[in-house]
XYZ file of C-alpha atoms in Angstrom:
677
model
C 11.959 -17.327 -6.107
C 14.295 -17.603 -9.092
C 11.427 -17.126 -11.630
C 10.324 -14.087 -9.314
C 13.817 -12.536 -9.686
C 14.057 -13.341 -13.503
C 10.443 -11.424 -13.624
C 11.941 -8.537 -11.953
C 15.037 -8.220 -14.521
C 12.323 -8.417 -17.327
C 10.534 -5.589 -15.803
C 13.829 -3.375 -15.401
C 15.055 -4.402 -19.266
C 11.672 -2.491 -20.369
C 12.859 0.305 -18.228
C 9.354 0.955 -16.948
C 8.703 2.427 -13.582
C 5.409 2.313 -12.157
C 4.496 5.077 -9.282
C 1.655 4.203 -6.655
C -1.793 5.042 -8.314
C -3.696 7.557 -6.959
C -1.588 8.061 -3.746
C 1.114 10.241 -4.735
C 4.658 9.299 -5.363
C 8.174 9.962 -6.581
C 10.011 8.565 -9.218
C 13.628 6.969 -8.275
C 15.082 10.077 -9.668
C 13.385 12.120 -7.389
C 10.685 13.899 -9.407
C 7.307 14.716 -7.874
C 4.595 12.223 -9.158
C 0.797 13.426 -8.935
C -2.105 10.822 -10.015
C -5.464 10.948 -10.145
C -8.177 8.633 -10.881
C -8.149 6.501 -14.018
C -4.837 7.410 -15.128
C -1.288 5.771 -14.772
C 1.785 7.339 -15.841
C 4.539 5.415 -16.983
C 7.953 6.611 -17.069
C 10.495 5.369 -19.569
C 14.148 6.448 -18.910
C 14.991 5.931 -22.516
C 12.593 8.912 -23.289
C 13.532 12.223 -22.799
C 11.224 15.126 -23.375
C 13.194 17.824 -25.411
C 11.080 21.186 -25.274
C 11.547 23.150 -28.672
C 10.195 26.130 -27.424
C 8.967 27.857 -24.302
C 5.403 27.547 -26.047
C 6.047 23.893 -25.660
C 6.867 24.107 -22.278
C 3.859 25.806 -20.998
C 1.630 23.255 -22.964
C 3.121 20.524 -21.383
C 2.986 21.904 -17.847
C -0.797 23.106 -18.147
C -1.318 19.677 -19.759
C -0.307 17.803 -16.571
C -1.787 20.325 -14.363
C -5.450 20.058 -15.763
C -5.235 16.220 -16.820
C -3.451 14.769 -13.881
C -4.629 16.929 -10.750
C -4.181 14.554 -7.953
C -2.878 15.091 -4.412
C -0.561 18.018 -3.739
C 2.994 17.137 -2.906
C 5.865 19.273 -1.328
C 9.245 18.654 -2.770
C 10.916 19.474 0.353
C 9.139 16.764 2.956
C 6.502 14.801 0.647
C 3.446 16.495 2.574
C 0.032 15.466 1.262
C -3.381 16.441 1.835
C -6.422 14.540 0.980
C -7.072 15.263 -2.521
C -10.542 13.834 -2.754
C -13.454 16.244 -2.237
C -16.978 15.953 -2.319
C -18.443 17.677 -5.205
C -20.203 20.277 -3.116
C -18.940 22.060 -0.044
C -20.221 20.775 3.309
C -23.496 22.802 4.354
C -23.665 24.284 7.488
C -24.922 21.819 9.844
C -27.593 23.298 12.428
C -26.438 23.842 16.023
C -26.532 21.783 18.687
C -24.362 19.420 20.842
C -20.928 18.176 19.804
C -21.844 16.867 16.430
C -19.404 18.315 13.685
C -17.497 20.471 16.011
C -14.114 18.841 15.159
C -13.058 16.965 18.073
C -15.010 14.513 20.253
C -14.689 13.963 24.126
C -14.542 9.832 25.037
C -14.920 10.690 28.613
C -11.396 12.250 29.407
C -9.886 11.694 26.049
C -10.512 14.128 23.199
C -10.072 12.581 19.468
C -9.924 14.534 16.369
C -9.463 13.762 12.695
C -6.639 14.741 11.113
C -6.263 14.563 6.748
C -2.812 15.872 5.952
C 0.003 13.354 5.880
C 3.664 13.021 5.158
C 4.693 9.877 3.085
C 6.935 7.520 4.603
C 7.198 4.586 2.672
C 5.311 2.973 -0.331
C 5.244 -0.148 -2.481
C 3.893 -0.851 -5.817
C 3.138 -4.521 -5.729
C 0.801 -6.791 -3.529
C -2.620 -5.804 -2.365
C -5.655 -4.837 -4.250
C -5.413 -4.846 -8.050
C -1.792 -5.597 -7.214
C -0.786 -1.749 -7.183
C 0.665 -1.873 -3.621
C 0.087 0.816 -0.737
C 1.620 3.919 0.507
C 2.308 4.471 4.488
C 2.094 7.773 5.977
C 2.342 9.733 9.200
C -0.303 12.526 10.115
C 1.299 16.068 10.043
C -0.453 19.247 10.790
C -1.697 18.061 14.145
C -3.773 20.478 16.064
C -1.985 21.958 19.290
C -2.258 19.711 22.389
C -3.164 16.662 19.971
C -0.617 13.846 19.439
C -0.589 10.883 16.840
C -1.679 7.700 17.959
C -0.122 5.868 14.919
C 0.879 5.700 11.300
C -1.743 5.568 8.363
C -2.024 3.284 5.361
C -3.898 3.500 2.148
C -4.344 1.365 -0.893
C -2.971 2.547 -4.173
C -5.969 1.160 -6.134
C -8.496 4.025 -5.007
C -8.185 7.709 -4.937
C -6.558 9.130 -1.825
C -9.124 9.969 0.697
C -6.645 9.928 4.053
C -7.878 10.315 7.327
C -6.908 9.225 11.236
C -7.475 9.872 14.663
C -5.156 12.108 17.044
C -5.618 12.168 20.791
C -5.686 14.925 23.509
C -5.454 14.240 27.256
C -8.687 15.964 28.412
C -8.779 13.397 32.174
C -7.393 16.501 34.217
C -5.422 13.914 36.364
C -1.789 14.204 36.057
C -1.300 10.682 38.026
C -3.192 9.007 35.713
C -3.168 10.599 32.348
C -5.171 9.597 29.240
C -1.952 9.427 27.122
C 1.634 8.080 27.671
C 4.569 7.615 25.238
C 5.622 4.209 24.494
C 8.646 2.869 26.396
C 9.793 1.032 23.467
C 9.361 -0.411 19.909
C 9.274 -3.788 18.749
C 9.911 -4.633 14.886
C 7.012 -6.371 13.322
C 7.892 -6.732 9.525
C 10.626 -5.224 7.264
C 10.706 -5.286 3.698
C 14.615 -5.912 3.660
C 14.314 -9.374 2.709
C 11.271 -9.252 0.595
C 11.500 -9.069 -3.169
C 8.848 -6.401 -4.360
C 9.082 -3.054 -6.193
C 9.322 -0.537 -3.169
C 10.301 2.986 -2.346
C 13.459 2.139 -0.182
C 13.061 0.195 2.696
C 9.906 0.015 4.970
C 9.818 -1.102 8.760
C 6.674 -1.582 10.615
C 6.901 -0.952 14.936
C 4.756 -2.105 17.383
C 4.657 0.664 20.262
C 5.563 -1.083 23.646
C 3.206 0.590 26.146
C 4.180 1.374 29.864
C 1.925 -0.539 32.420
C -1.882 0.434 32.331
C -1.655 1.814 28.698
C -2.155 0.198 25.289
C -1.227 1.148 21.730
C -3.905 1.753 19.202
C -1.949 1.751 15.865
C 1.657 0.737 14.332
C 4.367 3.122 13.493
C 5.938 2.923 10.166
C 9.624 4.009 9.531
C 11.965 4.371 6.612
C 15.099 2.885 8.526
C 15.949 0.148 10.819
C 16.542 2.743 13.503
C 13.799 2.790 16.301
C 11.623 5.711 15.889
C 11.472 8.256 18.757
C 9.683 7.735 21.727
C 7.680 10.931 21.584
C 6.295 10.129 17.858
C 3.285 8.549 19.165
C 1.021 7.785 22.333
C -0.390 5.027 23.946
C -3.774 5.291 25.559
C -4.661 4.232 28.904
C -6.262 1.101 28.843
C -9.663 2.445 30.430
C -10.072 3.969 26.934
C -9.295 0.811 25.029
C -10.764 -2.380 23.996
C -9.783 -5.260 22.056
C -12.645 -6.132 20.324
C -13.626 -4.735 17.005
C -10.127 -3.151 16.195
C -10.976 -2.899 12.614
C -14.602 -1.749 13.034
C -14.922 0.521 9.887
C -15.688 -1.468 6.705
C -14.932 -4.313 8.953
C -11.293 -4.079 8.634
C -10.771 -3.040 5.102
C -7.911 -4.945 3.385
C -5.054 -2.244 2.526
C -2.272 -4.539 1.481
C -0.670 -7.969 1.776
C 0.294 -11.065 -0.048
C -1.153 -11.970 -3.451
C -0.388 -12.019 -7.112
C 2.413 -14.758 -6.302
C 3.611 -12.307 -3.812
C 5.201 -13.641 -0.428
C 5.238 -10.999 2.410
C 5.992 -13.277 5.266
C 2.344 -13.756 6.373
C 1.930 -9.987 6.456
C -1.627 -8.305 6.004
C -2.283 -4.718 6.615
C -6.142 -3.924 7.383
C -7.642 -0.290 7.869
C -8.723 0.861 11.416
C -9.794 3.890 13.037
C -6.511 5.103 14.333
C -4.329 4.052 11.240
C -4.166 0.432 10.266
C -3.413 -3.119 11.803
C -1.245 -5.874 11.159
C -1.921 -9.261 11.073
C 1.240 -11.366 10.874
C 0.757 -15.292 10.471
C 4.661 -15.022 11.432
C 4.546 -13.453 14.657
C 1.696 -15.454 16.062
C 1.544 -13.287 19.066
C -1.625 -11.600 20.428
C 0.035 -9.192 22.722
C 1.614 -7.416 19.616
C -2.516 -6.945 18.436
C -3.280 -3.166 19.275
C -6.379 -1.901 20.747
C -9.578 -0.109 19.707
C -10.574 3.238 21.425
C -13.682 3.121 23.759
C -16.059 5.677 24.740
C -16.336 6.018 28.525
C -19.216 8.615 28.078
C -22.594 7.300 29.620
C -24.393 8.285 26.380
C -23.169 8.519 23.112
C -25.774 11.039 21.909
C -23.442 13.754 22.853
C -21.382 13.498 19.499
C -24.374 12.223 17.387
C -27.015 14.425 15.287
C -29.739 15.850 16.496
C -33.137 15.642 14.745
C -32.657 18.525 13.153
C -29.000 17.609 12.018
C -30.524 14.248 10.794
C -32.705 16.317 8.603
C -29.929 18.157 7.379
C -27.541 15.128 6.679
C -30.675 13.506 4.643
C -30.838 16.259 2.471
C -27.563 16.824 1.847
C -26.443 12.803 1.338
C -29.865 10.921 0.415
C -28.968 8.290 -2.178
C -30.477 8.554 -5.387
C -31.574 4.957 -7.066
C -31.680 4.338 -10.664
C -33.872 1.384 -11.788
C -33.473 -0.709 -14.792
C -35.347 0.594 -17.726
C -36.963 -2.826 -18.179
C -37.904 -2.936 -14.330
C -41.728 -3.872 -13.809
C -41.814 -4.106 -9.874
C -41.063 -0.615 -8.657
C -41.181 0.650 -4.665
C -44.009 2.178 -3.029
C -44.461 3.483 0.521
C -45.690 0.836 3.225
C -48.587 2.802 3.630
C -49.695 2.891 -0.234
C -49.219 -1.220 0.054
C -51.784 -1.571 3.162
C -54.351 0.972 1.494
C -54.474 -0.733 -1.927
C -55.400 -4.466 -0.388
C -52.490 -5.833 1.425
C -53.786 -8.548 3.412
C -52.647 -10.385 6.927
C -52.896 -13.997 7.070
C -52.950 -16.131 10.332
C -52.097 -19.512 10.306
C -55.208 -21.824 10.769
C -57.697 -19.076 9.542
C -56.035 -18.941 5.894
C -59.733 -18.615 4.511
C -60.276 -15.267 6.662
C -57.444 -12.875 5.851
C -57.682 -9.371 7.027
C -57.242 -5.662 5.363
C -54.161 -3.995 7.172
C -55.026 -0.303 8.353
C -52.914 2.458 6.773
C -50.149 2.480 9.542
C -50.259 -0.940 10.362
C -51.904 -0.708 13.876
C -53.621 -4.055 13.731
C -50.428 -5.815 12.739
C -49.180 -8.158 15.376
C -46.355 -6.486 17.401
C -43.083 -8.003 18.668
C -42.886 -11.652 19.064
C -40.747 -13.662 16.604
C -40.806 -15.040 13.133
C -42.793 -18.156 13.851
C -44.710 -18.386 10.687
C -47.714 -17.659 12.611
C -48.745 -14.442 10.640
C -47.506 -13.349 6.930
C -48.761 -10.804 4.484
C -49.626 -11.181 0.831
C -51.082 -9.207 -2.088
C -54.871 -8.543 -2.802
C -56.986 -11.493 -3.896
C -58.209 -9.822 -7.004
C -56.432 -10.471 -9.878
C -55.978 -7.083 -11.690
C -55.428 -5.438 -8.351
C -52.769 -7.882 -7.427
C -51.114 -7.195 -10.693
C -51.106 -3.498 -10.176
C -50.036 -3.795 -6.525
C -47.028 -5.677 -7.641
C -45.775 -2.972 -9.830
C -45.714 -0.556 -6.915
C -46.268 3.322 -7.302
C -42.557 5.133 -7.502
C -43.997 8.439 -6.894
C -45.364 7.482 -3.640
C -42.618 5.633 -2.681
C -40.705 6.525 0.446
C -37.254 6.325 1.897
C -37.301 4.950 5.426
C -34.343 5.991 7.540
C -32.755 4.604 10.470
C -30.108 6.410 12.434
C -27.429 4.799 14.785
C -24.341 5.255 16.544
C -21.055 3.085 15.656
C -17.364 3.282 16.314
C -18.362 4.407 19.929
C -20.230 7.456 18.584
C -17.319 8.596 16.311
C -19.429 7.729 13.317
C -23.379 7.754 12.324
C -25.014 5.166 10.244
C -27.725 6.153 8.303
C -29.680 3.049 7.229
C -31.905 3.969 4.037
C -34.504 1.279 3.762
C -36.849 0.860 0.470
C -39.734 -1.161 0.338
C -41.106 -3.031 -2.746
C -44.350 -4.922 -3.005
C -42.926 -7.489 -5.068
C -39.834 -9.221 -6.010
C -39.342 -10.546 -9.852
C -37.883 -13.855 -10.798
C -34.345 -14.550 -11.771
C -32.558 -14.379 -14.840
C -29.631 -16.687 -15.671
C -26.884 -16.367 -18.474
C -25.565 -19.267 -19.837
C -22.707 -18.896 -21.986
C -24.409 -16.575 -24.899
C -28.063 -17.447 -23.779
C -30.062 -14.959 -21.576
C -32.688 -17.215 -19.610
C -35.469 -16.321 -17.379
C -36.122 -18.895 -14.826
C -39.771 -18.346 -14.645
C -41.228 -18.097 -10.875
C -37.842 -19.191 -9.362
C -36.869 -16.397 -6.982
C -39.922 -14.481 -6.918
C -41.525 -13.169 -3.577
C -43.765 -10.899 -2.125
C -42.466 -7.950 0.039
C -39.044 -7.015 -0.532
C -36.918 -4.734 1.714
C -33.818 -3.422 0.288
C -31.349 -0.779 1.929
C -27.875 1.029 1.625
C -26.476 2.737 4.668
C -24.345 5.924 4.673
C -21.624 6.282 7.337
C -21.033 9.825 8.336
C -18.097 11.367 10.424
C -19.113 12.844 13.420
C -16.005 15.222 13.533
C -17.485 17.465 10.342
C -20.650 15.665 9.151
C -18.582 14.473 5.869
C -19.746 11.617 4.267
C -17.284 8.850 4.942
C -18.666 5.630 2.859
C -21.456 3.722 1.510
C -22.629 0.230 2.109
C -24.464 -1.517 -0.773
C -26.948 -4.204 0.186
C -26.688 -7.389 -2.000
C -28.784 -10.231 -1.396
C -27.991 -11.530 2.120
C -24.559 -9.712 2.153
C -22.961 -6.520 0.753
C -19.842 -4.467 0.331
C -18.746 -0.777 1.802
C -17.487 1.596 -0.873
C -15.153 4.539 -0.191
C -16.658 7.846 -0.680
C -13.710 8.514 -3.070
C -15.256 5.502 -5.336
C -18.713 6.938 -5.545
C -20.671 8.546 -8.187
C -22.492 11.660 -7.301
C -25.821 12.819 -8.610
C -26.064 16.162 -10.742
C -23.194 17.780 -9.337
C -23.985 17.409 -5.478
C -23.317 15.098 -2.545
C -25.843 12.565 -3.312
C -24.601 9.247 -4.028
C -25.896 7.161 -6.817
C -27.213 3.744 -6.292
C -28.438 1.060 -9.179
C -31.263 -1.183 -8.131
C -30.615 -4.795 -9.906
C -33.455 -5.705 -12.377
C -36.372 -7.708 -10.529
C -33.788 -8.337 -7.331
C -33.165 -4.964 -6.435
C -29.946 -5.527 -5.086
C -27.819 -2.266 -4.707
C -24.527 -1.540 -6.991
C -22.265 1.386 -7.126
C -22.134 0.940 -10.753
C -24.057 0.064 -13.705
C -23.424 -3.246 -15.495
C -24.003 -6.830 -15.063
C -22.970 -8.878 -12.348
C -22.995 -12.746 -12.474
C -23.770 -14.500 -9.102
C -22.479 -18.131 -8.845
C -20.184 -17.936 -12.230
C -17.145 -19.532 -10.545
C -15.247 -17.556 -12.744
C -17.450 -18.603 -15.987
C -19.962 -17.370 -18.022
C -22.893 -19.168 -16.288
C -24.637 -17.602 -13.291
C -27.553 -15.666 -12.006
C -27.885 -12.177 -13.995
C -27.861 -8.892 -11.725
C -28.376 -6.304 -14.320
C -28.170 -2.572 -13.501
C -28.650 0.404 -15.725
C -29.520 4.192 -15.770
C -32.882 5.181 -16.945
C -35.856 7.705 -16.474
C -36.857 5.486 -13.393
C -35.406 7.271 -10.728
C -36.105 7.775 -6.890
C -34.328 10.847 -4.724
C -35.005 8.837 -1.255
C -34.747 12.107 0.303
C -37.762 13.834 -1.113
C -40.316 11.838 1.010
C -38.329 10.852 3.706
C -39.479 9.340 6.923
C -37.008 9.166 9.960
C -38.677 5.908 11.496
C -36.227 4.968 14.124
C -33.069 6.754 16.154
C -33.103 5.068 19.438
C -30.168 7.114 21.020
C -32.349 10.333 20.824
C -34.700 8.811 23.403
C -38.281 7.052 22.669
C -40.016 10.305 22.429
C -38.035 12.024 19.611
C -39.022 9.679 17.101
C -42.519 7.655 17.082
C -42.006 4.241 15.190
C -44.848 3.419 12.894
C -46.703 0.442 14.079
C -45.811 -1.693 10.915
C -41.702 -1.280 12.096
C -42.433 -3.643 15.047
C -44.324 -6.398 12.647
C -41.651 -8.949 12.961
C -43.152 -11.947 10.955
C -43.146 -12.175 7.409
C -43.954 -9.466 4.482
C -44.616 -12.345 2.143
C -46.131 -16.036 2.242
C -43.925 -19.102 1.732
C -44.735 -20.906 -1.420
C -42.841 -23.908 -2.546
C -42.420 -24.075 -6.398
C -41.976 -27.360 -8.205
C -38.219 -26.362 -8.855
C -37.607 -29.279 -10.856
C -40.236 -28.283 -13.370
C -39.285 -24.666 -13.789
C -35.912 -25.927 -14.407
C -37.122 -28.408 -16.872
C -38.745 -25.307 -18.882
C -35.540 -23.384 -18.899
C -33.523 -26.378 -20.119
C -35.463 -26.226 -23.502
C -33.550 -24.044 -24.848
C -30.288 -25.452 -24.559
C -28.485 -28.210 -26.229
C -25.301 -30.026 -25.460
C -22.458 -28.260 -23.384
C -24.912 -25.482 -22.387
C -27.421 -27.976 -20.921
C -24.639 -29.455 -18.970
C -23.086 -26.141 -17.662
C -26.439 -24.967 -16.494
C -27.260 -28.031 -14.520
C -23.909 -27.986 -13.011
C -24.749 -24.295 -12.080
C -28.599 -24.943 -10.771
C -26.969 -28.016 -8.638
C -24.869 -25.339 -6.615
C -27.548 -22.926 -5.973
C -29.356 -23.717 -2.691
C -33.180 -24.569 -3.392
C -34.365 -22.283 -0.736
C -32.969 -19.739 -3.028
C -35.278 -20.619 -5.959
C -38.433 -21.256 -3.692
C -40.572 -17.947 -2.710
C -40.267 -17.140 0.651
C -41.302 -13.671 2.014
C -38.864 -11.595 3.963
C -38.923 -9.887 7.275
C -38.776 -6.415 7.964
C -35.932 -3.864 8.677
C -36.035 -4.518 12.490
C -35.410 -8.133 12.395
C -32.386 -7.841 10.239
C -28.965 -8.284 11.893
C -27.550 -4.874 10.699
C -30.465 -3.022 12.742
C -28.385 -3.373 15.875
C -25.088 -4.695 14.599
C -22.506 -4.634 11.667
C -23.885 -4.718 8.318
C -23.272 -8.409 6.584
C -20.586 -8.830 4.630
C -19.522 -12.515 3.755
C -17.411 -14.371 6.384
C -15.881 -17.538 6.897
C -14.237 -19.221 9.806
C -11.293 -21.718 8.954
C -8.091 -23.468 10.471
C -5.464 -20.955 10.023
C -2.975 -23.876 9.189
C -3.744 -27.514 8.561
C -0.758 -28.656 10.723
C -1.765 -26.706 13.931
C -5.234 -27.956 14.669
C -5.654 -25.835 17.588
C -5.053 -22.242 15.918
C -8.202 -20.661 14.541
C -8.570 -17.074 12.840
C -11.433 -15.168 11.563
C -11.129 -13.784 8.120
C -13.300 -11.744 5.874
C -13.742 -12.483 2.322
C -16.156 -11.915 -0.654
C -18.250 -14.893 -1.704
C -16.918 -16.479 -4.574
C -19.681 -18.658 -5.484
C -23.148 -19.571 -4.406
C -23.430 -23.494 -3.883
C -25.815 -25.879 -2.112
C -25.984 -25.365 1.709
C -24.245 -21.820 1.450
C -21.341 -20.128 0.279
C -17.885 -20.875 -0.583
C -15.105 -18.866 0.264
C -11.394 -19.059 -0.442
C -8.536 -17.144 1.084
C -4.685 -17.743 1.485
C -3.377 -18.556 4.674
C 0.492 -18.291 5.605
C 1.335 -21.083 8.105
C 4.740 -22.514 9.367
C 5.193 -26.135 9.114
C 5.630 -28.280 12.329
C 9.117 -29.364 11.762
C 9.691 -25.163 11.663
C 12.287 -25.503 8.425
C 10.452 -23.858 5.854
C 7.216 -21.468 5.479
C 4.596 -22.342 3.080
C 1.248 -21.008 1.916
C -2.028 -23.117 1.833
C -5.019 -22.584 0.111
C -8.220 -23.630 2.301
C -11.870 -23.683 1.628
C -14.555 -23.976 4.362
C -18.382 -23.710 3.685
C -20.179 -20.747 5.507
C -23.972 -20.957 5.929
C -25.931 -17.952 6.367
C -28.974 -18.137 9.100
C -30.770 -14.988 7.909
C -31.798 -13.615 4.486
C -32.171 -9.777 3.648
C -34.242 -10.545 0.518
């Protein structure tokens, strides 16, 4: 702690103050700060701007207006409205149902989305990129609606704030959907924490009346309890204790890290604001609930078929392929019509051609290795089909409700006849790993998450080798000034990324690993040009007729076990000394099943078809001293190794003697049972 205090004094001696990035803030002297993506303003007390003329004053004024056009903030009350806007205005959606009408009825509880906030408290340390977070209260709430909790936003991304407010629509005075809390419990305070902060912050848990539950926390700027009418608790019939952090599986907003100890506090995003996981509290009764839709059908707030088509035209991703990519996508029908074959176990010498829509494929069943698909036998035809046909490629769209019908997920699937081999980087050497990683049939996808309140794009999931990541709409690249997000497909492997560049898989922080290279080129695909809505189950079986190939649940390619050691030996011929040893260590950490050829299953077999998107998760003991206490945490995989992924996280725990708090770094293996490529 003494070192930390000394470090703080060093910062003050340099007289540099850093306001929260992107979220808007205030200098200690009260001057308003406006920030936008990619810029950081450093204010130095020892520097003063002396304007020599009115022209100079006007110049500096215009400079800050045009270069730092961030969130607007009123000097009187720190009111801030979401500053991010999609590049193009939202279209007028086709009429029908409650989609994009501004409010959604959960069966007696109406909810709406608010995007205007008042800043309550901010910190400039901890969290992602060690830039801190800012906490807000929703304002400009529609008549009859009430706040359900405060909102928290990380300072490392452009401000794109939105939270839910509620209105009683039960028409039952004896059992209203909303009631005020009866008290507040203090969950956490910044008073004893040595961090850069804008005053003191206090996080309160609303104590609900009997039969009601809170769905969010309340943030205050003083130790005085908030007013009881500040928020509302929700009747327990409209709540659920599972999936509280549903969107983005609980995006981490703020918490310990970078040598900061926040007494075990971690803040995660939720639909109704944010939730707190405080290892120091250790009380499950202080966990808020999530909202539950009591309507018998979720379709009332979901888009109808015409609205789905409009959403596709507005947001269909544009995919850029690497300029050196030889294995491009095609339509499934093109793959079948150009000689793809169906094999049956025990009848390998008599493969069958596949009809255009896959009507002769086995339906249902399970992935029992009884059937598989393969390329044509003829050598020249086989090589041609491997390369796909970009002009014939289709985007296959699957539409489903999430978060109780508050949001719509649109999964955009793309089919590649062939997945190329792995490429490795060993320090300054780039090496092709021969046939390792090759397989026939490659299904890749990205998922668009759309708000059912207004039809606005909320975030995009990028699938990457059996896992992936959610990216907020404010961090996306858009195509040609429109609202279509840009996706970069990696060379050979076709993993999806939001930005071009090189990602090293399994690098363990070094310069050795499998390369995922992405770049912009003239090989580009707008997934909406040849869009096929292949499934939308909530509309009923007659609305969308699923193609027969969608219900083929076996493998889309054969399983071939290469002589892995032979292929690796070929790759090592160009290496000497330390490079060879580094490569051997890396290869030893990669699961052998990743190096062989094994055809993937189709979209309907993936866990994301009916569940959440797969991001890396680990299960570990929260404390090495309390053996019965178990928690679930969410991580990015730190590196690949034999048998699964190795993940690391910091766990705050209290020692058995209760004399001091400590932080323990633990690692546990997480082995996946399914693969997406």
